[in-house]
Short mmCIF file of C-alpha atoms in Angstrom, two decimals:
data_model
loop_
_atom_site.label_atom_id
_atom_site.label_comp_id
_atom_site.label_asym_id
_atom_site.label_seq_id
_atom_site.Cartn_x
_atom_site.Cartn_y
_atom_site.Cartn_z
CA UNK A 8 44.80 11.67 -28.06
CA UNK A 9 47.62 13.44 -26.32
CA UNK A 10 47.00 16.66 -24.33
CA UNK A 11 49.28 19.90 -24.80
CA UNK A 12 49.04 23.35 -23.24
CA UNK A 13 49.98 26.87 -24.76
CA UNK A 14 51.91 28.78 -21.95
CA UNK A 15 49.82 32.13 -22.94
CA UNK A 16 49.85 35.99 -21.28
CA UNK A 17 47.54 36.61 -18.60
CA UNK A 18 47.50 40.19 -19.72
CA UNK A 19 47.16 39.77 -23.29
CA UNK A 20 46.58 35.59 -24.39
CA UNK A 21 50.03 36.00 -26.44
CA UNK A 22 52.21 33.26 -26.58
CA UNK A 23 54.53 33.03 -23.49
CA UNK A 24 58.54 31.79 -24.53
CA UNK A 25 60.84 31.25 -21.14
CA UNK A 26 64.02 34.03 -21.66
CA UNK A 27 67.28 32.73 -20.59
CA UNK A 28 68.15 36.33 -20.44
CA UNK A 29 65.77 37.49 -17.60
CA UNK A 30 65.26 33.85 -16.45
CA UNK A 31 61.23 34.84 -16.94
CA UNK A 32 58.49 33.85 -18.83
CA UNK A 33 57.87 36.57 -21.76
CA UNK A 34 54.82 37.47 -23.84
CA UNK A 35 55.91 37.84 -27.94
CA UNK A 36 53.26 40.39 -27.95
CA UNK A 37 53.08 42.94 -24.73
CA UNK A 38 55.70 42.44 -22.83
CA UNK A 39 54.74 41.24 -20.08
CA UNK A 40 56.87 39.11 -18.46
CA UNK A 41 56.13 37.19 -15.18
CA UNK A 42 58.14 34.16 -12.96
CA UNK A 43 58.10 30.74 -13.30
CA UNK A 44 56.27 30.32 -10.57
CA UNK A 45 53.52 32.55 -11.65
CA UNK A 46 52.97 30.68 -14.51
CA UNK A 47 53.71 27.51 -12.93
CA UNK A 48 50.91 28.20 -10.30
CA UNK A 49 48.83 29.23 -13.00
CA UNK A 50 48.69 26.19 -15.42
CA UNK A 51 49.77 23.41 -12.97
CA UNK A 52 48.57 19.87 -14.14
CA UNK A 53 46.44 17.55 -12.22
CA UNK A 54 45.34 15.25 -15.32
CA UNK A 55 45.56 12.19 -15.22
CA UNK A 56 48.35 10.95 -18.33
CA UNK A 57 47.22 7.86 -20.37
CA UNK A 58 50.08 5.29 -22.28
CA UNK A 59 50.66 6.14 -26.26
CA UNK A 60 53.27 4.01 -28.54
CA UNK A 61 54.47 5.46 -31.49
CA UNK A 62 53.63 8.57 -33.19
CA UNK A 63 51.29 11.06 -30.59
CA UNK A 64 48.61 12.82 -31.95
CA UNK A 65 47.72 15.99 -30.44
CA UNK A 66 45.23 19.37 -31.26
CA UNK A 67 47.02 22.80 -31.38
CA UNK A 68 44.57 24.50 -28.16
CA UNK A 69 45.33 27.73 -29.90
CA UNK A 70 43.96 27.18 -33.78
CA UNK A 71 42.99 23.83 -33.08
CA UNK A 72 45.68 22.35 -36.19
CA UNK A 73 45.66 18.16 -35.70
CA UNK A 74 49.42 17.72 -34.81
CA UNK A 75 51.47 14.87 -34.94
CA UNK A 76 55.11 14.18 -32.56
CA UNK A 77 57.27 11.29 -31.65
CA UNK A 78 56.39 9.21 -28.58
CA UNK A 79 59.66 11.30 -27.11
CA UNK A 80 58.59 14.82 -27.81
CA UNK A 81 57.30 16.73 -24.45
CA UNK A 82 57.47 20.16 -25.85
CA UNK A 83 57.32 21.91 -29.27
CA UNK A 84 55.75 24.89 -31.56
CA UNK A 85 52.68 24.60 -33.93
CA UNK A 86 53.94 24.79 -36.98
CA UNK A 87 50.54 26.87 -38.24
CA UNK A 88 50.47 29.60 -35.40
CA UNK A 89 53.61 29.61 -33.73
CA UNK A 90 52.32 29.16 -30.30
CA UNK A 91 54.59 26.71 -27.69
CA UNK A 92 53.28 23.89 -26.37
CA UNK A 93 53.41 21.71 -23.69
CA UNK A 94 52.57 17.82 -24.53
CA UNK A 95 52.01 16.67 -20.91
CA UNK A 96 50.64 13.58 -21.64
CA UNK A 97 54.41 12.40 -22.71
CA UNK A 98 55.33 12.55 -18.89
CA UNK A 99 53.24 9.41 -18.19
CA UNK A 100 54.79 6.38 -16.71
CA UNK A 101 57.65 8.02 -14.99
CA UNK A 102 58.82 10.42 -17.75
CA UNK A 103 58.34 13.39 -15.44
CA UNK A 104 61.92 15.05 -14.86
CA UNK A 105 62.70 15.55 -11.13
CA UNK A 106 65.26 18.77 -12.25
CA UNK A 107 66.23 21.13 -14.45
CA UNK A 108 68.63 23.30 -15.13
CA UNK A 109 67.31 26.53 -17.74
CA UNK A 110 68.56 27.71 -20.66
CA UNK A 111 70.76 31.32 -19.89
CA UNK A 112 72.16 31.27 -23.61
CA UNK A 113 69.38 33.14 -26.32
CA UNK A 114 69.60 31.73 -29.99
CA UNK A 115 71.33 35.26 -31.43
CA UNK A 116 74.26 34.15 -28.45
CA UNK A 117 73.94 30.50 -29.92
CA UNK A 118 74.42 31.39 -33.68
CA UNK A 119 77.31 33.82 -32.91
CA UNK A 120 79.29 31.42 -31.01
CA UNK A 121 78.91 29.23 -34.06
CA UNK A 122 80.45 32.28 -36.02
CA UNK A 123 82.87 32.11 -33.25
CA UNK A 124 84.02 28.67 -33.89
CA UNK A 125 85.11 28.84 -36.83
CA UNK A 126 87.55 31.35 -36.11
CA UNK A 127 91.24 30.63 -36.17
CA UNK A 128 90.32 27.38 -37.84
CA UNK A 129 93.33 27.11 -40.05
CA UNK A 130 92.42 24.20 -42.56
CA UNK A 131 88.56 25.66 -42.48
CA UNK A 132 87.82 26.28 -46.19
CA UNK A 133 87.11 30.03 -46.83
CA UNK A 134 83.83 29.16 -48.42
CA UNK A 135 82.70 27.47 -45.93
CA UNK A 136 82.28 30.48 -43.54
CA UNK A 137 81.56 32.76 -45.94
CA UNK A 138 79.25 31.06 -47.95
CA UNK A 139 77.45 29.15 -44.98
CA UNK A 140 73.86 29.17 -44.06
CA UNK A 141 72.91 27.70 -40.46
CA UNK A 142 69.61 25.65 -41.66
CA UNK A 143 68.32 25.33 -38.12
CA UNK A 144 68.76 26.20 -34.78
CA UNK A 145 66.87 24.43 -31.99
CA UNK A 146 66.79 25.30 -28.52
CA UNK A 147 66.05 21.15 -26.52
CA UNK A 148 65.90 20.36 -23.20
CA UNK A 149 67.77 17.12 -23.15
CA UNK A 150 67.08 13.56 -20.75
CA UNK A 151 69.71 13.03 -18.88
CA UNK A 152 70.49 10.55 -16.03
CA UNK A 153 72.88 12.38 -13.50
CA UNK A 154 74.60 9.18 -11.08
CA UNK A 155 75.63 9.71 -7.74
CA UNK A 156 77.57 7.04 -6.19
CA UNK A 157 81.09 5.85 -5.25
CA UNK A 158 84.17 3.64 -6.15
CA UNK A 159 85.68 1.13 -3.60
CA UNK A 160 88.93 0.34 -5.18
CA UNK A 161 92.26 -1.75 -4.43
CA UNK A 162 94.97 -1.02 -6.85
CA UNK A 163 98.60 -1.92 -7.23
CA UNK A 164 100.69 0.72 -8.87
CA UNK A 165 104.16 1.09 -9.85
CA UNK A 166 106.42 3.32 -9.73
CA UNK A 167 110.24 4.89 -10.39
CA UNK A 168 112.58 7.01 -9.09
CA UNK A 169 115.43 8.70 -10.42
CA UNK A 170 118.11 10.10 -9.23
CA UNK A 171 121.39 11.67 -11.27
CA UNK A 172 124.78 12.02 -10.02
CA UNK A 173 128.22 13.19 -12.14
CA UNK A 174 131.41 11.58 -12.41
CA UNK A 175 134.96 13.75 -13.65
CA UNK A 176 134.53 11.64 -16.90
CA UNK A 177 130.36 10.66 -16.86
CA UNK A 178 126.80 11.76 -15.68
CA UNK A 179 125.09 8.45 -14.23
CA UNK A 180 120.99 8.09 -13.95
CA UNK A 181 120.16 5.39 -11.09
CA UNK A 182 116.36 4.62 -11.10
CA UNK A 183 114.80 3.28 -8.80
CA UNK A 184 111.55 0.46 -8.83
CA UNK A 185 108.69 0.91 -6.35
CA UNK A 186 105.73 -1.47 -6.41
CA UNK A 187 102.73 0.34 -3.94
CA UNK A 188 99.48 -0.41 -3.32
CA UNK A 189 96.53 1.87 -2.44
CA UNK A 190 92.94 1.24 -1.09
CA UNK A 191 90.21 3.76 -0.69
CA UNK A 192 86.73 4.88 -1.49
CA UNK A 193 86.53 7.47 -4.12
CA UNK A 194 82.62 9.31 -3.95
CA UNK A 195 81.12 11.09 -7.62
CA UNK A 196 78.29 13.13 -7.92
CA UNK A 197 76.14 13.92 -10.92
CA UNK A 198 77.94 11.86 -13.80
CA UNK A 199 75.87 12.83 -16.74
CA UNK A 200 74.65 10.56 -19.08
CA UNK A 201 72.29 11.27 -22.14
CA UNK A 202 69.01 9.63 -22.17
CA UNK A 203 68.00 10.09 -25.91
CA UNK A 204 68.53 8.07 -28.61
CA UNK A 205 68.33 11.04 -30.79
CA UNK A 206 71.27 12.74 -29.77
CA UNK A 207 75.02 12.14 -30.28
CA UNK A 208 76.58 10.89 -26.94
CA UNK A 209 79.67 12.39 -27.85
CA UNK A 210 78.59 15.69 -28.82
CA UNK A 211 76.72 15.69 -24.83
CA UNK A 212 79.62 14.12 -23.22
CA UNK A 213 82.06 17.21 -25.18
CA UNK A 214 79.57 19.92 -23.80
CA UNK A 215 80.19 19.32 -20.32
CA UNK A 216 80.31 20.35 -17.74
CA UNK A 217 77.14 21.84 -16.47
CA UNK A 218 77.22 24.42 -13.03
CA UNK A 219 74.60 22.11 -10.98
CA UNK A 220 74.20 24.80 -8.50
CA UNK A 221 71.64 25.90 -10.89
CA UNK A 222 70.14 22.67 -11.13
CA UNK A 223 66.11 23.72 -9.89
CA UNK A 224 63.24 21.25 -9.48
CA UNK A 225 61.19 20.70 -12.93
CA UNK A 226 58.47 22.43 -13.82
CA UNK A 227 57.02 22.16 -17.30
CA UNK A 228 57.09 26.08 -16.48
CA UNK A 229 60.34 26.51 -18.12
CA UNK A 230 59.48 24.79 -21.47
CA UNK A 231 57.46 26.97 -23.52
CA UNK A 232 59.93 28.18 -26.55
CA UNK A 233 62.21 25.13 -26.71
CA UNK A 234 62.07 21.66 -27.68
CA UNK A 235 61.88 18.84 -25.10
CA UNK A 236 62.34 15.20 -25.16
CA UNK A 237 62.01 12.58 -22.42
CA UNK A 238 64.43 9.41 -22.22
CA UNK A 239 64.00 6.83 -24.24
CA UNK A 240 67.28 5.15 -22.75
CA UNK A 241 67.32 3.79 -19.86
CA UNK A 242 69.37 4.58 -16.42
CA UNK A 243 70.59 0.57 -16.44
CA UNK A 244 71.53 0.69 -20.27
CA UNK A 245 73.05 4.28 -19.38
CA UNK A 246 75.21 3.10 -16.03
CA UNK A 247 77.47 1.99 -17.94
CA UNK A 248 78.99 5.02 -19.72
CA UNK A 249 79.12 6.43 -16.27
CA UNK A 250 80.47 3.45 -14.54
CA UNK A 251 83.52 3.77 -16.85
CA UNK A 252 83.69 7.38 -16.14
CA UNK A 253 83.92 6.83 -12.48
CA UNK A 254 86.24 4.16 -12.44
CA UNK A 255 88.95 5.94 -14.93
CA UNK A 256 87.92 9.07 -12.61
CA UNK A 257 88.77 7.39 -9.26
CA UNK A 258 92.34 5.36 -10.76
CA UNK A 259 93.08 8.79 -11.40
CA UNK A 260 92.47 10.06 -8.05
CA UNK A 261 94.60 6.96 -6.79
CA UNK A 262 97.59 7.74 -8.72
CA UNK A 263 97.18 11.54 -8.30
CA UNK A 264 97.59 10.35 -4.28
CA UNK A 265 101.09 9.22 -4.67
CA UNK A 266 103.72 11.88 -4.53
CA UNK A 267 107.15 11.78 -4.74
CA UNK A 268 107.90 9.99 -7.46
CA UNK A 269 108.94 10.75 -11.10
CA UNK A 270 106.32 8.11 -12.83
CA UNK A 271 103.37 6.22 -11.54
CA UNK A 272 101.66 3.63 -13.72
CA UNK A 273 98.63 1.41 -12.93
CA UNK A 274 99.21 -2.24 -13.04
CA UNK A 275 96.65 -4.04 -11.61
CA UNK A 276 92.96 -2.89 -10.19
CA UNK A 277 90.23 -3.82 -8.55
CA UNK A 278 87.41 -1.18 -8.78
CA UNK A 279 83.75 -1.75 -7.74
CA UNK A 280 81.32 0.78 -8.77
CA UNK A 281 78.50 1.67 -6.93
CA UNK A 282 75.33 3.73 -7.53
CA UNK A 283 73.63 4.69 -4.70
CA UNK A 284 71.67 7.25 -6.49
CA UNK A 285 69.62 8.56 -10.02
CA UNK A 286 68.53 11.59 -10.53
CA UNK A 287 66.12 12.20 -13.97
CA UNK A 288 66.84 16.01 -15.30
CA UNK A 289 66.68 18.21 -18.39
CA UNK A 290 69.58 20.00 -18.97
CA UNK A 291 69.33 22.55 -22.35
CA UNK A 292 71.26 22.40 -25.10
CA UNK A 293 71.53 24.38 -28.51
CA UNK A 294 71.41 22.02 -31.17
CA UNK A 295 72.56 23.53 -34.92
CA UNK A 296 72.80 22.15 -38.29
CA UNK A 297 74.53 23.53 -41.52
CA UNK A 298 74.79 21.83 -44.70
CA UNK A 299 77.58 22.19 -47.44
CA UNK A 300 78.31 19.94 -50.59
CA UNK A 301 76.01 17.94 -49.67
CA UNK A 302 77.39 16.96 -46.36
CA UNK A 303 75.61 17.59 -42.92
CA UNK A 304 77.28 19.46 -40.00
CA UNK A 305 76.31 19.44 -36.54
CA UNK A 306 76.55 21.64 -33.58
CA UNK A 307 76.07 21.69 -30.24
CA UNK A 308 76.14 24.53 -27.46
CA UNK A 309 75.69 23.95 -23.80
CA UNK A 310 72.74 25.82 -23.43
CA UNK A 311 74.40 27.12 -20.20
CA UNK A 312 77.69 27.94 -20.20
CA UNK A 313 77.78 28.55 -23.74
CA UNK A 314 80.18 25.90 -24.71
CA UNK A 315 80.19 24.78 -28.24
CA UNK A 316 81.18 21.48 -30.07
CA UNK A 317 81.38 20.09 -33.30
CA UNK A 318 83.33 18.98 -36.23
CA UNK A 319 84.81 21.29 -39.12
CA UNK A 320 85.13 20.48 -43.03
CA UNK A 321 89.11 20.39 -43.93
CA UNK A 322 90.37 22.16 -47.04
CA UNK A 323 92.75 19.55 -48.28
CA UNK A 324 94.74 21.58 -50.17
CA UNK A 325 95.46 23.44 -46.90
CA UNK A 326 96.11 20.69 -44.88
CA UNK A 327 99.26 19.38 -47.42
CA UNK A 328 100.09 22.78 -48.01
CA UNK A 329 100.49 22.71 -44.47
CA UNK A 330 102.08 19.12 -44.08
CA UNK A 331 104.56 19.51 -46.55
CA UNK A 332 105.26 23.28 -44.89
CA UNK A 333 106.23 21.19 -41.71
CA UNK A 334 108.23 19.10 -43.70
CA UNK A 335 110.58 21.13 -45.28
CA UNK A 336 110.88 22.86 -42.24
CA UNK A 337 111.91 19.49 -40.20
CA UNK A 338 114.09 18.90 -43.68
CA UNK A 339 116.35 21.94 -42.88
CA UNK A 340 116.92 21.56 -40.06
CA UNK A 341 117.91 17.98 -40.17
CA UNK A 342 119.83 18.53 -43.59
CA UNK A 343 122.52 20.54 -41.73
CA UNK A 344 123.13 17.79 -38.90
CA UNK A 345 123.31 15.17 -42.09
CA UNK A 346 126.00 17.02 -43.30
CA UNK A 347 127.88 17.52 -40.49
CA UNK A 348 127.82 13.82 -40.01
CA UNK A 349 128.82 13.05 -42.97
#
């Protein structure tokens, strides 16, 4: 059976829920609030973590409820008492994040800035803001592999020039062809990738980017009143999202090196990705779901920065009102030069 902890208060045994307000540890109950490495100190794990498959079965240590997760799930809430857990058995077997970056967003900032996003949403049917429930709103911790390594690359570009000069009866464009080639080592740092199969890569590729400066070593300190999941993809199934990142980002670096030109095009490459390191982190994201006719919409908010994704229901009748507003528009204009032609 797996083990979990409840992150409690030392003053009063409440259950303890990590603020990204304060950046502190706070009890539901008293108060109290204390630093993560307080409570770090305080419950720091020495067991030794042994393999599950499957679905993990764990006891509640608050009112003792028989509990039942994923094989991915490292922290959740009873669903009987309310108190967060820890499942630290889940960390076995290298699943132990090296870093972390905390959440700074609260859930009242997470639901507003999906209020927020459907602002100024032209084709957004009325009803759907005003009659909208958000069903749930779940504060994870996300696996993600973060790739540091660099790009050796040979590539020939080409490019034009062009230059204008005027006649007393015509203006004349000469343009000239330029074939260049440029070599060079291009170095990337922290290329995110997602690590769970649960989440939609492009909805964590859109929330980007994250400020790693705040990027701390893990401690399962941080956990208590969010979700958590460790990877369940792994970093060589993973490389190569972020080999195709780093090779698009360095051929743009190339051509961004070549001035002096009015166009620069890519027409042959040679590009040969290297990762010289992996780093295993948790990075938090707000994860929201609304339903309407049926239909399932989901959000996500960098649990960070605060940026938020997701896709929008169209109002049809909107969007050809709209459509055949920009055509009648394009119509008079054109009708006039028609009948000057003509």
């Amino acid at each position: 059976m797996a083990t979990a902890t409840n992150y409690q208060c030392p003053s009063c045994g409440g259950p303890l829920h990590f603020s990204g307000k304060t950046q502190k540890l706070e009890c539901d109950y008293c108060g109290s609030s204390y630093t993560v490495e307080e409570i770090d100190k305080k419950y720091k794990q020495t067991e030794s973590l042994e393999g599950m498959s499957g679905l993990v079965e764990y006891n509640c240590p608050s009112c003792g409820a028989q509990l039942f997760c994923d094989a991915t799930t490292a922290a959740a809430s009873c669903p009987y008492c309310g108190n967060n857990q820890v499942i630290h058995s889940q960390f076995k077997g290298g699943k132990m994040p090296q870093k972390i970056i905390p959440f700074r967003i609260e859930k009242e900032a997470a639901i507003q800035g999906l209020k927020n996003h459907y602002k100024g949403k032209k084709l957004l049917p009325k009803v759907f803001s005003a009659q909208n429930h958000i069903e749930e709103v779940k504060g994870v911790y996300v696996p993600f592999w973060l790739f540091d390594g660099h790009a050796d690359a040979d590539v020939d570009l080409k490019a034009t020039k062009t230059s204008i000069h005027y006649t007393s009866k015509e203006k004349i464009a000469t343009t000239s062809h330029y074939n260049l080639k440029r070599s060079g080592t291009v170095k990337f740092e922290k290329i995110s990738v997602d690590a769970s199969k649960k989440m939609d890569d492009a909805l964590m590729d859109s929330i980007e980017p994250f400020d790693y400066e705040n990027l701390y070593d893990f401690t399962a300190a941080f956990l208590p009143g969010f979700f958590a999941e460790v990877y369940d993809v792994s970093t060589d199934e993973c490389f190569e999202r972020a080999r195709l990142r780093a090779e698009n980002t360095a051929l743009q670096e190339i051509a961004n090196s070549v001035g002096g030109y009015d166009s620069v095009s890519v027409i042959n490459k040679h590009i040969k990705i290297v990762n010289d390191r992996v780093t295993y982190a948790f990075l938090p994201v707000w994860v929201l779901s609304t339903k309407w006719r049926d239909k399932n919409y989901i959000f996500a908010m960098n649990g960070q920065t605060g940026k938020m994704v997701g896709n929008l229901p169209v109002d049809k009748g909107r969007f050809w009102g709209y459509f055949f507003g920009i055509m009648l528009g394009v119509a008079a204009v054109v009708a006039p030069l028609v009948y000057f032609f003509f």
